[in-house]
Tab-separated table of C-alpha atoms and ligand atoms in Angstrom:
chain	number	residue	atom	x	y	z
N	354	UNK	CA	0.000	0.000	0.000
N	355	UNK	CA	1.397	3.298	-0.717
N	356	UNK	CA	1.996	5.761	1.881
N	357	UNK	CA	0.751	9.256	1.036
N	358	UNK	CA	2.104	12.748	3.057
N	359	UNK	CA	-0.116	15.521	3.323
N	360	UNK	CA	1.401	18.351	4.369
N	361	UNK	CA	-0.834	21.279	5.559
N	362	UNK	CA	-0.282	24.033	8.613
N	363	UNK	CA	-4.244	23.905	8.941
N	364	UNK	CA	-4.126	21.223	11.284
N	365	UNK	CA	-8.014	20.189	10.856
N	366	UNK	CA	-8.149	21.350	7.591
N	367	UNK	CA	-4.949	18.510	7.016
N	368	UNK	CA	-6.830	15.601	9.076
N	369	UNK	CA	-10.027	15.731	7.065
N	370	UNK	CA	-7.874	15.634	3.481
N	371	UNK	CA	-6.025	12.682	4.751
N	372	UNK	CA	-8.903	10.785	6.499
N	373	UNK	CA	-10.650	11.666	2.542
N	374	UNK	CA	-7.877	9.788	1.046
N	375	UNK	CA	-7.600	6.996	2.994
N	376	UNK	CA	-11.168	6.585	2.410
N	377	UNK	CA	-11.556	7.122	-0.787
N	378	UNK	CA	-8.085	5.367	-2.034
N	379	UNK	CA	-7.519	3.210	0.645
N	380	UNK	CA	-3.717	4.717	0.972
N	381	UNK	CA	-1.549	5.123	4.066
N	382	UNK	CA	-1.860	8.968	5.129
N	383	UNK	CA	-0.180	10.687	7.253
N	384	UNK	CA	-0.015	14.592	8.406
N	385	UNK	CA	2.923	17.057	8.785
N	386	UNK	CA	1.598	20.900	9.758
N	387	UNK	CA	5.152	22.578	8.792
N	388	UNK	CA	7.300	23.032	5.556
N	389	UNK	CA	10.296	21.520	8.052
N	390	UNK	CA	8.795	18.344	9.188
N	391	UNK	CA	7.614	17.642	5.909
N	392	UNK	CA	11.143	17.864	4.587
N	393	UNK	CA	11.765	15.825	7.345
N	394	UNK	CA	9.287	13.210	7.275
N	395	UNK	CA	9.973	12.766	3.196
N	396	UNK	CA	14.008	12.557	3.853
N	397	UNK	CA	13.362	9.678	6.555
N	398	UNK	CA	10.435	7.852	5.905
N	399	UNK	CA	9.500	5.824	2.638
N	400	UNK	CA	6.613	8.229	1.797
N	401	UNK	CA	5.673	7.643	-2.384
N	402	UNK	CA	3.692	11.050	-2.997
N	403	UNK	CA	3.071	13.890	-0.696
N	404	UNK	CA	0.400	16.733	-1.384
N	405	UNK	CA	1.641	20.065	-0.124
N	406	UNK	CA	0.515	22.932	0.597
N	407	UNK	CA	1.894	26.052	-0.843
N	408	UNK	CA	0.755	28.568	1.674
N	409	UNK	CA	2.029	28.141	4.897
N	410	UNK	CA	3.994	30.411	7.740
N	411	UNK	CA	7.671	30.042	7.921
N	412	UNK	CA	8.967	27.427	5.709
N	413	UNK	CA	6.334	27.496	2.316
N	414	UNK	CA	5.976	24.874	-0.586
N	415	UNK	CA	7.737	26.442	-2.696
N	416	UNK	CA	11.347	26.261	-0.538
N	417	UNK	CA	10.268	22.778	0.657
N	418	UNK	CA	10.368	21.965	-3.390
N	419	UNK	CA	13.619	23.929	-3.533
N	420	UNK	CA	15.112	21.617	-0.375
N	421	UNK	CA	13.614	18.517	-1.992
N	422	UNK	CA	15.535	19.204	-4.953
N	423	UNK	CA	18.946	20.371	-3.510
N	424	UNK	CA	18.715	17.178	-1.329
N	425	UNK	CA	17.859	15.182	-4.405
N	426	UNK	CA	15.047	13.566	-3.073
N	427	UNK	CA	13.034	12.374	-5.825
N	428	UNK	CA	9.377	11.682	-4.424
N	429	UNK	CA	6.551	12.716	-6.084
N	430	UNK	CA	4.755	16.301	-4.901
N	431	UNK	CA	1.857	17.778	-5.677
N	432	UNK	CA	0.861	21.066	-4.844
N	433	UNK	CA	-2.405	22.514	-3.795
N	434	UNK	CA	-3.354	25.848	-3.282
N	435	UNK	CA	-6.513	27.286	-2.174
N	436	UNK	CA	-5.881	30.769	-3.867
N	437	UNK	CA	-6.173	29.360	-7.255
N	438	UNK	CA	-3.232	31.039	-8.399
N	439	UNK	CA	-2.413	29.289	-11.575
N	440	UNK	CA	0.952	31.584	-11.714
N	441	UNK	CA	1.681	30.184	-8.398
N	442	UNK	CA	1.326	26.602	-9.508
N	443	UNK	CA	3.203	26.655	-12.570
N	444	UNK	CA	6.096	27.875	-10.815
N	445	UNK	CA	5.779	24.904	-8.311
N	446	UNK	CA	5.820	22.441	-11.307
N	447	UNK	CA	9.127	24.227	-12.734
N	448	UNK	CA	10.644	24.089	-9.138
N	449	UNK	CA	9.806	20.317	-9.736
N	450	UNK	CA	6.262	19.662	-8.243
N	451	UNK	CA	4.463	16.351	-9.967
N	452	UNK	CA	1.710	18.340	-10.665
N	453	UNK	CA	-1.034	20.904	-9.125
N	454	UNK	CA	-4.725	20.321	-8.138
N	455	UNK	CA	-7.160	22.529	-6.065
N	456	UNK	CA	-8.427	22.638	-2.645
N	457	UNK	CA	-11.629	22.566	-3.742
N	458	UNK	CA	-11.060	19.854	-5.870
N	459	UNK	CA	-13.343	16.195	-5.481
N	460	UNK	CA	-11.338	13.862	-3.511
N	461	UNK	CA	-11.880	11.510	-6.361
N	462	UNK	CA	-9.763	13.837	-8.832
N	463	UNK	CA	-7.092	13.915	-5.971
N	464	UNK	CA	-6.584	10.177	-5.288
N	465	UNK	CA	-6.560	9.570	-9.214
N	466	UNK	CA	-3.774	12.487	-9.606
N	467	UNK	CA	-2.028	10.798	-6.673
N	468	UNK	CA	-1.983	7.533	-8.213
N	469	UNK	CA	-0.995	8.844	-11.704
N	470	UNK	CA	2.182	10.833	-9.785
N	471	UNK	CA	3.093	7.735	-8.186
N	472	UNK	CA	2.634	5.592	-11.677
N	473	UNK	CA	4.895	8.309	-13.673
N	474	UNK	CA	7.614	8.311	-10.949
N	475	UNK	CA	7.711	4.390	-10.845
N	476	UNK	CA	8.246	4.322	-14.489
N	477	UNK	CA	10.912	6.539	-14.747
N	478	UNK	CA	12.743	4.771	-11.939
N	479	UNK	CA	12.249	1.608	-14.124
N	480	UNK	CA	13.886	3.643	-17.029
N	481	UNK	CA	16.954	4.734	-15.558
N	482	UNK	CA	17.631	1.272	-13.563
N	483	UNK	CA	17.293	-0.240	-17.762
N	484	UNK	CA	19.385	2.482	-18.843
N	485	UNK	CA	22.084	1.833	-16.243
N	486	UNK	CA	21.986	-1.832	-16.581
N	487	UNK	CA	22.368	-1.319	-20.531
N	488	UNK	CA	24.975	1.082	-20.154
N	489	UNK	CA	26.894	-1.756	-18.086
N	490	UNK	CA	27.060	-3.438	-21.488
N	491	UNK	CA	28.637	-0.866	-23.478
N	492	UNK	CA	32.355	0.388	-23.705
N	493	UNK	CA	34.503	-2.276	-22.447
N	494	UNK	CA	38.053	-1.761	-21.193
N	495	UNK	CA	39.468	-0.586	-18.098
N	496	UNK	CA	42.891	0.519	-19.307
N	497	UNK	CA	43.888	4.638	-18.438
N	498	UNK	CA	43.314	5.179	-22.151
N	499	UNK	CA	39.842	4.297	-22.127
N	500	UNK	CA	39.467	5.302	-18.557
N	501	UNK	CA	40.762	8.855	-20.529
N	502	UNK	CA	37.728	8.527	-22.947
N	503	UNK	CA	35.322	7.714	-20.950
N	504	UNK	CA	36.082	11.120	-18.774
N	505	UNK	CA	35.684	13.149	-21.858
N	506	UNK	CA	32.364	11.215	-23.373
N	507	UNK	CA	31.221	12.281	-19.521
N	508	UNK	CA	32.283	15.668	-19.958
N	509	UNK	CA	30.693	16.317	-23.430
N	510	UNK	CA	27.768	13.995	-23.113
N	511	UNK	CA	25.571	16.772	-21.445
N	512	UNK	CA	25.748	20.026	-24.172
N	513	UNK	CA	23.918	20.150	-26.673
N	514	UNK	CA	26.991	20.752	-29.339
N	515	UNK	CA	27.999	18.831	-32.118
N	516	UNK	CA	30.483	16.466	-31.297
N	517	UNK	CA	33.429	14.689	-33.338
N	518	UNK	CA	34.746	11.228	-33.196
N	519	UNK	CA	38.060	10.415	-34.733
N	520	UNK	CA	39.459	6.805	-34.283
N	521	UNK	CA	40.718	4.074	-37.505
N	522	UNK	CA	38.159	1.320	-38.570
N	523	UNK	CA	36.805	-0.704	-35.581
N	524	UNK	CA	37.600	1.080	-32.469
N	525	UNK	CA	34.272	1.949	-31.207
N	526	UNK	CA	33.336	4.971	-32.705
N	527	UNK	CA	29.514	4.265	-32.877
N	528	UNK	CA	29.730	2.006	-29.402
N	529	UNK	CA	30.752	6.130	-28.223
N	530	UNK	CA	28.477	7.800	-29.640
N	531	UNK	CA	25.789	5.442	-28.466
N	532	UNK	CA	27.325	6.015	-24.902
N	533	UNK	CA	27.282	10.013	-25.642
N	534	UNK	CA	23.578	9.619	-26.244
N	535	UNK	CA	22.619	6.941	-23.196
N	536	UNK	CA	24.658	9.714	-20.865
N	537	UNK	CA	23.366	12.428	-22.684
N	538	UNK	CA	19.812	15.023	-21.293
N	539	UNK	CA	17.425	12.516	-23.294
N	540	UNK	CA	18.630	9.067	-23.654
N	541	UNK	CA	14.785	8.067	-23.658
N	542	UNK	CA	14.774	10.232	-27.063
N	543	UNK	CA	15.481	8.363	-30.876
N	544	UNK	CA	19.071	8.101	-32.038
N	545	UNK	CA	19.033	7.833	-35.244
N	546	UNK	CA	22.301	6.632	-37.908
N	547	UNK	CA	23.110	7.888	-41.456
N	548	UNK	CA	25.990	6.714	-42.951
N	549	UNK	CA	26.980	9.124	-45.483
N	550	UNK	CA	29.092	6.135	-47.441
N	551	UNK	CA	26.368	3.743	-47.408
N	552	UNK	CA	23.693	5.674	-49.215
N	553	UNK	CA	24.331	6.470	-52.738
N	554	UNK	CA	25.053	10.290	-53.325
N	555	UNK	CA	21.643	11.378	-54.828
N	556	UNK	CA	19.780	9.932	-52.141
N	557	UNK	CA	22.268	11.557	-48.663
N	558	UNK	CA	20.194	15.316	-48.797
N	559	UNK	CA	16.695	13.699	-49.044
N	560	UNK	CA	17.794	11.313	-45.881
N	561	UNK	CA	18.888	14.290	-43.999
N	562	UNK	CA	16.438	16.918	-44.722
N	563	UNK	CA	13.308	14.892	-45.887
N	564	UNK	CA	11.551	15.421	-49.066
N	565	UNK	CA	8.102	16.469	-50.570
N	566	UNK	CA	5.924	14.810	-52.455
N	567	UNK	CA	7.290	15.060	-55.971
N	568	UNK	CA	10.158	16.774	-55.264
N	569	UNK	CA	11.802	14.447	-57.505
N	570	UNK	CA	11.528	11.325	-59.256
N	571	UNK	CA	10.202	8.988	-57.100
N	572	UNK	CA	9.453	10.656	-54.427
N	573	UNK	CA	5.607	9.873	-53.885
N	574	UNK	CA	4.777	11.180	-50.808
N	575	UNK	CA	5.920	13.283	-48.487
N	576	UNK	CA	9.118	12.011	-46.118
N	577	UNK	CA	10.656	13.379	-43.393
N	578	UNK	CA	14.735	13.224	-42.775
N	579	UNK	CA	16.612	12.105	-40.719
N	580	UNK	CA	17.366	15.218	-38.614
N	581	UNK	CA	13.360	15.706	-38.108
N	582	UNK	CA	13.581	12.125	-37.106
N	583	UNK	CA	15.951	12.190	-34.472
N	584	UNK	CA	13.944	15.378	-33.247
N	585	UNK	CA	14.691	15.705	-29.348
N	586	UNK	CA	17.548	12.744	-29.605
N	587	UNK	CA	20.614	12.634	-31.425
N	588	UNK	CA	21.253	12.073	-35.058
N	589	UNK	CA	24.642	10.210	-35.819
N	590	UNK	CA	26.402	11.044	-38.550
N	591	UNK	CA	28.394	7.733	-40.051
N	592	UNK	CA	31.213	8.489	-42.015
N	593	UNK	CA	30.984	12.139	-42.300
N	594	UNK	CA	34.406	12.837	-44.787
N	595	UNK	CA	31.935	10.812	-47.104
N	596	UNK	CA	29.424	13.246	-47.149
N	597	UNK	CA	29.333	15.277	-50.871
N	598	UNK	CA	30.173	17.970	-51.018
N	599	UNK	CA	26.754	19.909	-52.420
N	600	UNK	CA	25.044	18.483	-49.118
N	601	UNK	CA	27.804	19.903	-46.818
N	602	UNK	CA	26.864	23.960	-46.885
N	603	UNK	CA	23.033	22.330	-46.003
N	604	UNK	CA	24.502	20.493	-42.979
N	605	UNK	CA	26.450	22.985	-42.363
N	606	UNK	CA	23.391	25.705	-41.907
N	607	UNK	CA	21.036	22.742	-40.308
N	608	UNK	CA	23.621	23.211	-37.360
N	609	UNK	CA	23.770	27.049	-37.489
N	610	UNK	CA	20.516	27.931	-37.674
N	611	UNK	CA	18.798	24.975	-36.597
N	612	UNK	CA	16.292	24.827	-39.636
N	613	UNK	CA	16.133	22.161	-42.289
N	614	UNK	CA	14.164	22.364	-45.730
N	615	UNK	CA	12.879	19.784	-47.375
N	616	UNK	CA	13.795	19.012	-50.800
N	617	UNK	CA	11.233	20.295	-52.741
N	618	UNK	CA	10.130	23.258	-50.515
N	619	UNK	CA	11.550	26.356	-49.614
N	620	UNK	CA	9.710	26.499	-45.865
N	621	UNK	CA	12.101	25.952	-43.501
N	622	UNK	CA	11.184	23.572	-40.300
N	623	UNK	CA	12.836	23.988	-36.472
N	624	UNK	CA	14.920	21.023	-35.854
N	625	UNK	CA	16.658	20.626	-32.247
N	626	UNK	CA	18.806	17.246	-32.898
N	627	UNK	CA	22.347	16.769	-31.045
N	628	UNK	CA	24.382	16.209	-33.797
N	629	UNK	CA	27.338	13.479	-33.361
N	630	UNK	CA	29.703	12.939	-36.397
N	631	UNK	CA	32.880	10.774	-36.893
N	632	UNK	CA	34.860	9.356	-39.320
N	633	UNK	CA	38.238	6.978	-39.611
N	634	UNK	CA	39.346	9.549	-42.432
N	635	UNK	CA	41.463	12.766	-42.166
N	636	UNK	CA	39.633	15.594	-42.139
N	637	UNK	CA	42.296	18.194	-42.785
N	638	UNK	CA	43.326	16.307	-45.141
N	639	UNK	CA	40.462	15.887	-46.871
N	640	UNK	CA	39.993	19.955	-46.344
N	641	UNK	CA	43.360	20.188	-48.286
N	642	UNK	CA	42.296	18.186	-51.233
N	643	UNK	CA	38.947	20.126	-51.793
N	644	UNK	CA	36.894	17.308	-50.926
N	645	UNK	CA	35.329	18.736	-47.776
N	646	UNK	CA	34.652	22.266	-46.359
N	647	UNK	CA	36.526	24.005	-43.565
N	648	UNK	CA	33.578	25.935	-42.620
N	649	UNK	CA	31.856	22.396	-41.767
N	650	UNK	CA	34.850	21.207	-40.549
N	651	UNK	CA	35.268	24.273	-38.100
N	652	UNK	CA	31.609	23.776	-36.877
N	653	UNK	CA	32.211	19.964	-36.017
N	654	UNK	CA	35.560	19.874	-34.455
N	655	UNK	CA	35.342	22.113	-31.587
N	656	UNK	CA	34.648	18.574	-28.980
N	657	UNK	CA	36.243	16.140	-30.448
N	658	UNK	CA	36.583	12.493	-29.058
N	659	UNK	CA	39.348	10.518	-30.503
N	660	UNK	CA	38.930	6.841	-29.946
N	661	UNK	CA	42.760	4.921	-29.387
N	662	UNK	CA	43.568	1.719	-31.526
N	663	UNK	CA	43.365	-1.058	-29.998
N	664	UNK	CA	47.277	-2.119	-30.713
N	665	UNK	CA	47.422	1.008	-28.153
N	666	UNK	CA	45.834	-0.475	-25.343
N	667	UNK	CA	46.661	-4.022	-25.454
N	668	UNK	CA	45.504	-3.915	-21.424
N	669	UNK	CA	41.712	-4.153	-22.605
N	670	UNK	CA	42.014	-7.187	-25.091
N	671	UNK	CA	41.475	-9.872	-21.922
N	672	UNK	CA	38.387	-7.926	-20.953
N	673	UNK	CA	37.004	-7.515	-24.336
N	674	UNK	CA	38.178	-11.031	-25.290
N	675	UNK	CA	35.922	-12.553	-22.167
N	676	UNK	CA	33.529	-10.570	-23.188
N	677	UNK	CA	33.145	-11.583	-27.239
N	678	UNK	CA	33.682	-15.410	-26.351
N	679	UNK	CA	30.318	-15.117	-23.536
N	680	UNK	CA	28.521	-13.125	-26.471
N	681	UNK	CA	29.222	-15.381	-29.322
N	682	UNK	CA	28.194	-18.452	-27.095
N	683	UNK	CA	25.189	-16.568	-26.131
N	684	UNK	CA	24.171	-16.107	-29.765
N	685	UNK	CA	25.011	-19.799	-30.609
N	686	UNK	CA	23.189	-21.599	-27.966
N	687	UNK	CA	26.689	-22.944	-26.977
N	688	UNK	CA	28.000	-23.839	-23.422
N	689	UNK	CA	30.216	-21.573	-22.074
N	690	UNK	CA	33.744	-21.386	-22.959
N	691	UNK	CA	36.628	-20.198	-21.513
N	692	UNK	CA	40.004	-18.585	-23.537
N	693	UNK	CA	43.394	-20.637	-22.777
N	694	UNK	CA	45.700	-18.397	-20.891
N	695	UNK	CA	48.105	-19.041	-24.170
N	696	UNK	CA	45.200	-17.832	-26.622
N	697	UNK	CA	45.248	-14.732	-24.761
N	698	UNK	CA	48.509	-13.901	-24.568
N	699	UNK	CA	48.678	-14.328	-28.513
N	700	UNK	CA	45.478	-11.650	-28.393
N	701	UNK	CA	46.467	-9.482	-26.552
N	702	UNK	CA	50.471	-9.373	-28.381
N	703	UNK	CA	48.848	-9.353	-31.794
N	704	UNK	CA	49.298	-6.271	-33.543
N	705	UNK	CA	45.166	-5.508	-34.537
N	706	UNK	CA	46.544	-3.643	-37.774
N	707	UNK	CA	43.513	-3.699	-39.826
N	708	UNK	CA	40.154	-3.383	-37.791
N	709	UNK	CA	40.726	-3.054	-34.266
N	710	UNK	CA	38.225	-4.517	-31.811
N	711	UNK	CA	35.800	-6.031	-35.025
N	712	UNK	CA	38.951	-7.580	-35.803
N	713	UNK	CA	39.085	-9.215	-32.537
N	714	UNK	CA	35.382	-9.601	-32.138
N	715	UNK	CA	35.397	-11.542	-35.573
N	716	UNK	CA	38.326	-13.567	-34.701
N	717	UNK	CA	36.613	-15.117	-31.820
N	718	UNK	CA	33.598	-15.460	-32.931
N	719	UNK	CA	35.324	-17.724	-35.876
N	720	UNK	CA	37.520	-19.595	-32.982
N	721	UNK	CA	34.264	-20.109	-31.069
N	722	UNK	CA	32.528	-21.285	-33.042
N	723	UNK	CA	35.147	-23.923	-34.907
N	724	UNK	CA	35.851	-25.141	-31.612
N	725	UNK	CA	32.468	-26.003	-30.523
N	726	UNK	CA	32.173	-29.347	-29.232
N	727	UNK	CA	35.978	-30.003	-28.373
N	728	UNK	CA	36.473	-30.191	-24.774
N	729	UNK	CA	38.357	-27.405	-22.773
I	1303	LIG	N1	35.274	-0.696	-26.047
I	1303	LIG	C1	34.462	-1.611	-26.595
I	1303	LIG	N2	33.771	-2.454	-25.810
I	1303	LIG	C2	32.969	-3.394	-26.318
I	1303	LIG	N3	32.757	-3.543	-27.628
I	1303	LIG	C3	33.404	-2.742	-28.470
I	1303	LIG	C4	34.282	-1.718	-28.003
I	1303	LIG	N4	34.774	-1.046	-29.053
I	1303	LIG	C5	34.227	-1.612	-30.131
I	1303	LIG	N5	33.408	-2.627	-29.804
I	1303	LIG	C6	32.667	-3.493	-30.737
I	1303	LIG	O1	33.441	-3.581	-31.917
I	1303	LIG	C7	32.631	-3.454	-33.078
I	1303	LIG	C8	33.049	-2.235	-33.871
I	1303	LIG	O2	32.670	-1.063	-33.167
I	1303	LIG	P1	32.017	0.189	-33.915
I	1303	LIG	O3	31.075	-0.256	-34.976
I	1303	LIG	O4	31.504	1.111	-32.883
I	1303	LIG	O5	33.338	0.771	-34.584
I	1303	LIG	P2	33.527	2.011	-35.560
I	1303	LIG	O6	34.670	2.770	-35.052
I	1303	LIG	O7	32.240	2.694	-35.733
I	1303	LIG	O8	33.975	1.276	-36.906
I	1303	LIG	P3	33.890	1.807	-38.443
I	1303	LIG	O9	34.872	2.907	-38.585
I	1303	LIG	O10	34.273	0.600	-39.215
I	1303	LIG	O11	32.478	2.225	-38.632
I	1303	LIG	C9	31.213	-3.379	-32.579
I	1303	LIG	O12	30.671	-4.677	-32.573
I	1303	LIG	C10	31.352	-2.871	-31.175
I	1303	LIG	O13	30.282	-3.288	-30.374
I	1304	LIG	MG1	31.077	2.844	-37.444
């Protein structure tokens, strides 16, 4: 049964709400008269929603919210207020309040706004516990290089700027900017890929920016792109020195101004997309050869996150080695296997020239899986 605060300096006025509820809801309801022993009571006791009031002597709602918050004590409040200042409430909600109701209010309304705070908060909770738990799958390695990268994806993760990720062929650069986006203000919002080298040239600006019906041929109806798409989230830009160079003054306003137009309009639509680009090519280099603009270049690179080779952190191949061989024999069905002390050491001196940790993800899933059913 859920245990419900109401917090009220009208004593009587307090007791009647709560015996209402209990009544009507069948909760567990207790009574503080003063902003302090509410803060009190909802530090100490397991109380899942409290309905305060916002008018009281001393301490009032509003700096109980503003100690709730410092404190980082997450139950769910909702205020009441029996001046029916709507100003009043909607500055309680932005101080953090679940939501608002009315003194005068049926006590019907109230227990089913109760119950609906209490719902919402649950469900969050249940969010971030997946999201951690899901996040304890993602970058493997525990070596000071990536103990380096995973400081700056932290630092980064939270503005709203685009960022850059450098690293060769394999390293991880999508496994980072999937971690950018879990860590990042919305990780509940899309993230959404394009890969610049995989779509063929005519088709990159109508993936990005959407098209309208008719805009060209074959277009029959009306599409929106990818940076509509990831509207709220974070769009991922694959292989960015790929991306040709008619589309790159487009991208390159899309993240100034925060507009894109759809092919075949001229009306330009709000976007608000983190933007996250990388590449395994050299961007200055490219710059140099003509192939890709500086202006673009300038607006991506001022966070950039460069992702080491794996031949320069040999320390993480046993972890991510463990970790491949439990996957692969996941996926097959397999028993559990375990990697000979001698296959490691060959992993971890092998040089990983060509594709980094796919390289060794593909080499044990092919080692795996030929020795399946010898004994070890
Ligand atoms: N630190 C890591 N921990 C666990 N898995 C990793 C790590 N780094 C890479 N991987 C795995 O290696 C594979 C390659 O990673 P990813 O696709 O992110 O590389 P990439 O840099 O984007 O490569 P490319 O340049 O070829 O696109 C993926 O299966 C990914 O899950
Ligand atoms: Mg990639």
């Amino acid at each position: 049964m859920s245990n419900i605060l109401v917090v009220d300096d009208v004593a009587p006025l307090a007791e009647q709400y709560a015996y209402d509820l209990k009544r009507i809801a069948g909760y567990d309801v207790t009574v503080a008269t003063n902003g302090a022993a509410a803060l009190d009571r909802l530090r100490n006791d397991s109380i899942d929603c409290a309905l305060l009031d916002l008018e009281m002597p001393g301490m009032d709602g509003f700096e109980v919210l503003r100690a709730l918050k410092h404190q980082g004590i997450e139950t769910p409040v909702i205020v009441y207020t029996g001046t029916g200042n709507f100003d009043r409430c909607i500055e309680a909600v932005r101080l953090g309040a679940a939501g608002f109701i009315d003194k005068a209010e049926p006590m019907e309304r109230v227990a089913q706004e109760v119950a609906n705070a209490i719902e919402r908060h649950r469900l969050r909770r249940e969010l971030w516990a997946l999201q951690r738990r899901l996040g304890e799958s993602g970058l493997v390695g525990r070596g000071a290089a990536m103990d380096r990268l995973r400081d700056s994806i932290a630092r980064v993760a939270g503005i709203p700027s685009p960022v850059l990720i450098l690293g060769e062929s394999g390293t991880g650069k999508e496994l980072v900017a999937r971690e950018l986006h879990r860590l990042g203000t919305n990780p509940a919002g899309p993230f959404v890929v394009i890969n610049a080298a995989a779509l063929p040239e005519a088709l990159v600006e109508s993936e990005l920016f959407g098209h309208e019906r008719g805009a060209f041929t074959g277009a029959a109806s009306t599409r929106k792109g990818a940076f509509e798409a990831a509207e709220n989230g974070t769009l991922f830009l694959d292989e960015i020195g790929e991306l040709p160079l008619p589309v790159q003054p487009k991208l390159l306003r899309a993240l100034e101004q925060h507009t894109v137009t759809r092919l075949g309009t001229s009306k330009s639509i709000a976007v608000n997309a983190r933007v996250i680009a990388a590449t395994h090519r050299d961007l200055d280099r490219l710059v140099a050869d003509g192939v890709f603009r500086e202006d673009l270049l300038f607006r991506l690179n001022v966070h950039v996150l460069r992702v080491p080779p794996l031949r320069e952190r040999p320390e993480d191949v046993p972890l991510l080695a463990a970790r491949f061989v439990d996957e692969t024999c996941t996926r097959f069905g397999m028993l559990p296997k375990r990697l000979s002390p001698e296959a490691r050491e060959a992993l971890v001196h092998h040089g990983w020239q060509r594709n980094n940790v796919r390289e060794l993800r593909n080499v044990i899933e092919r080692s795996v899986v030929a020795t399946d059913g010898e004994t070890r």
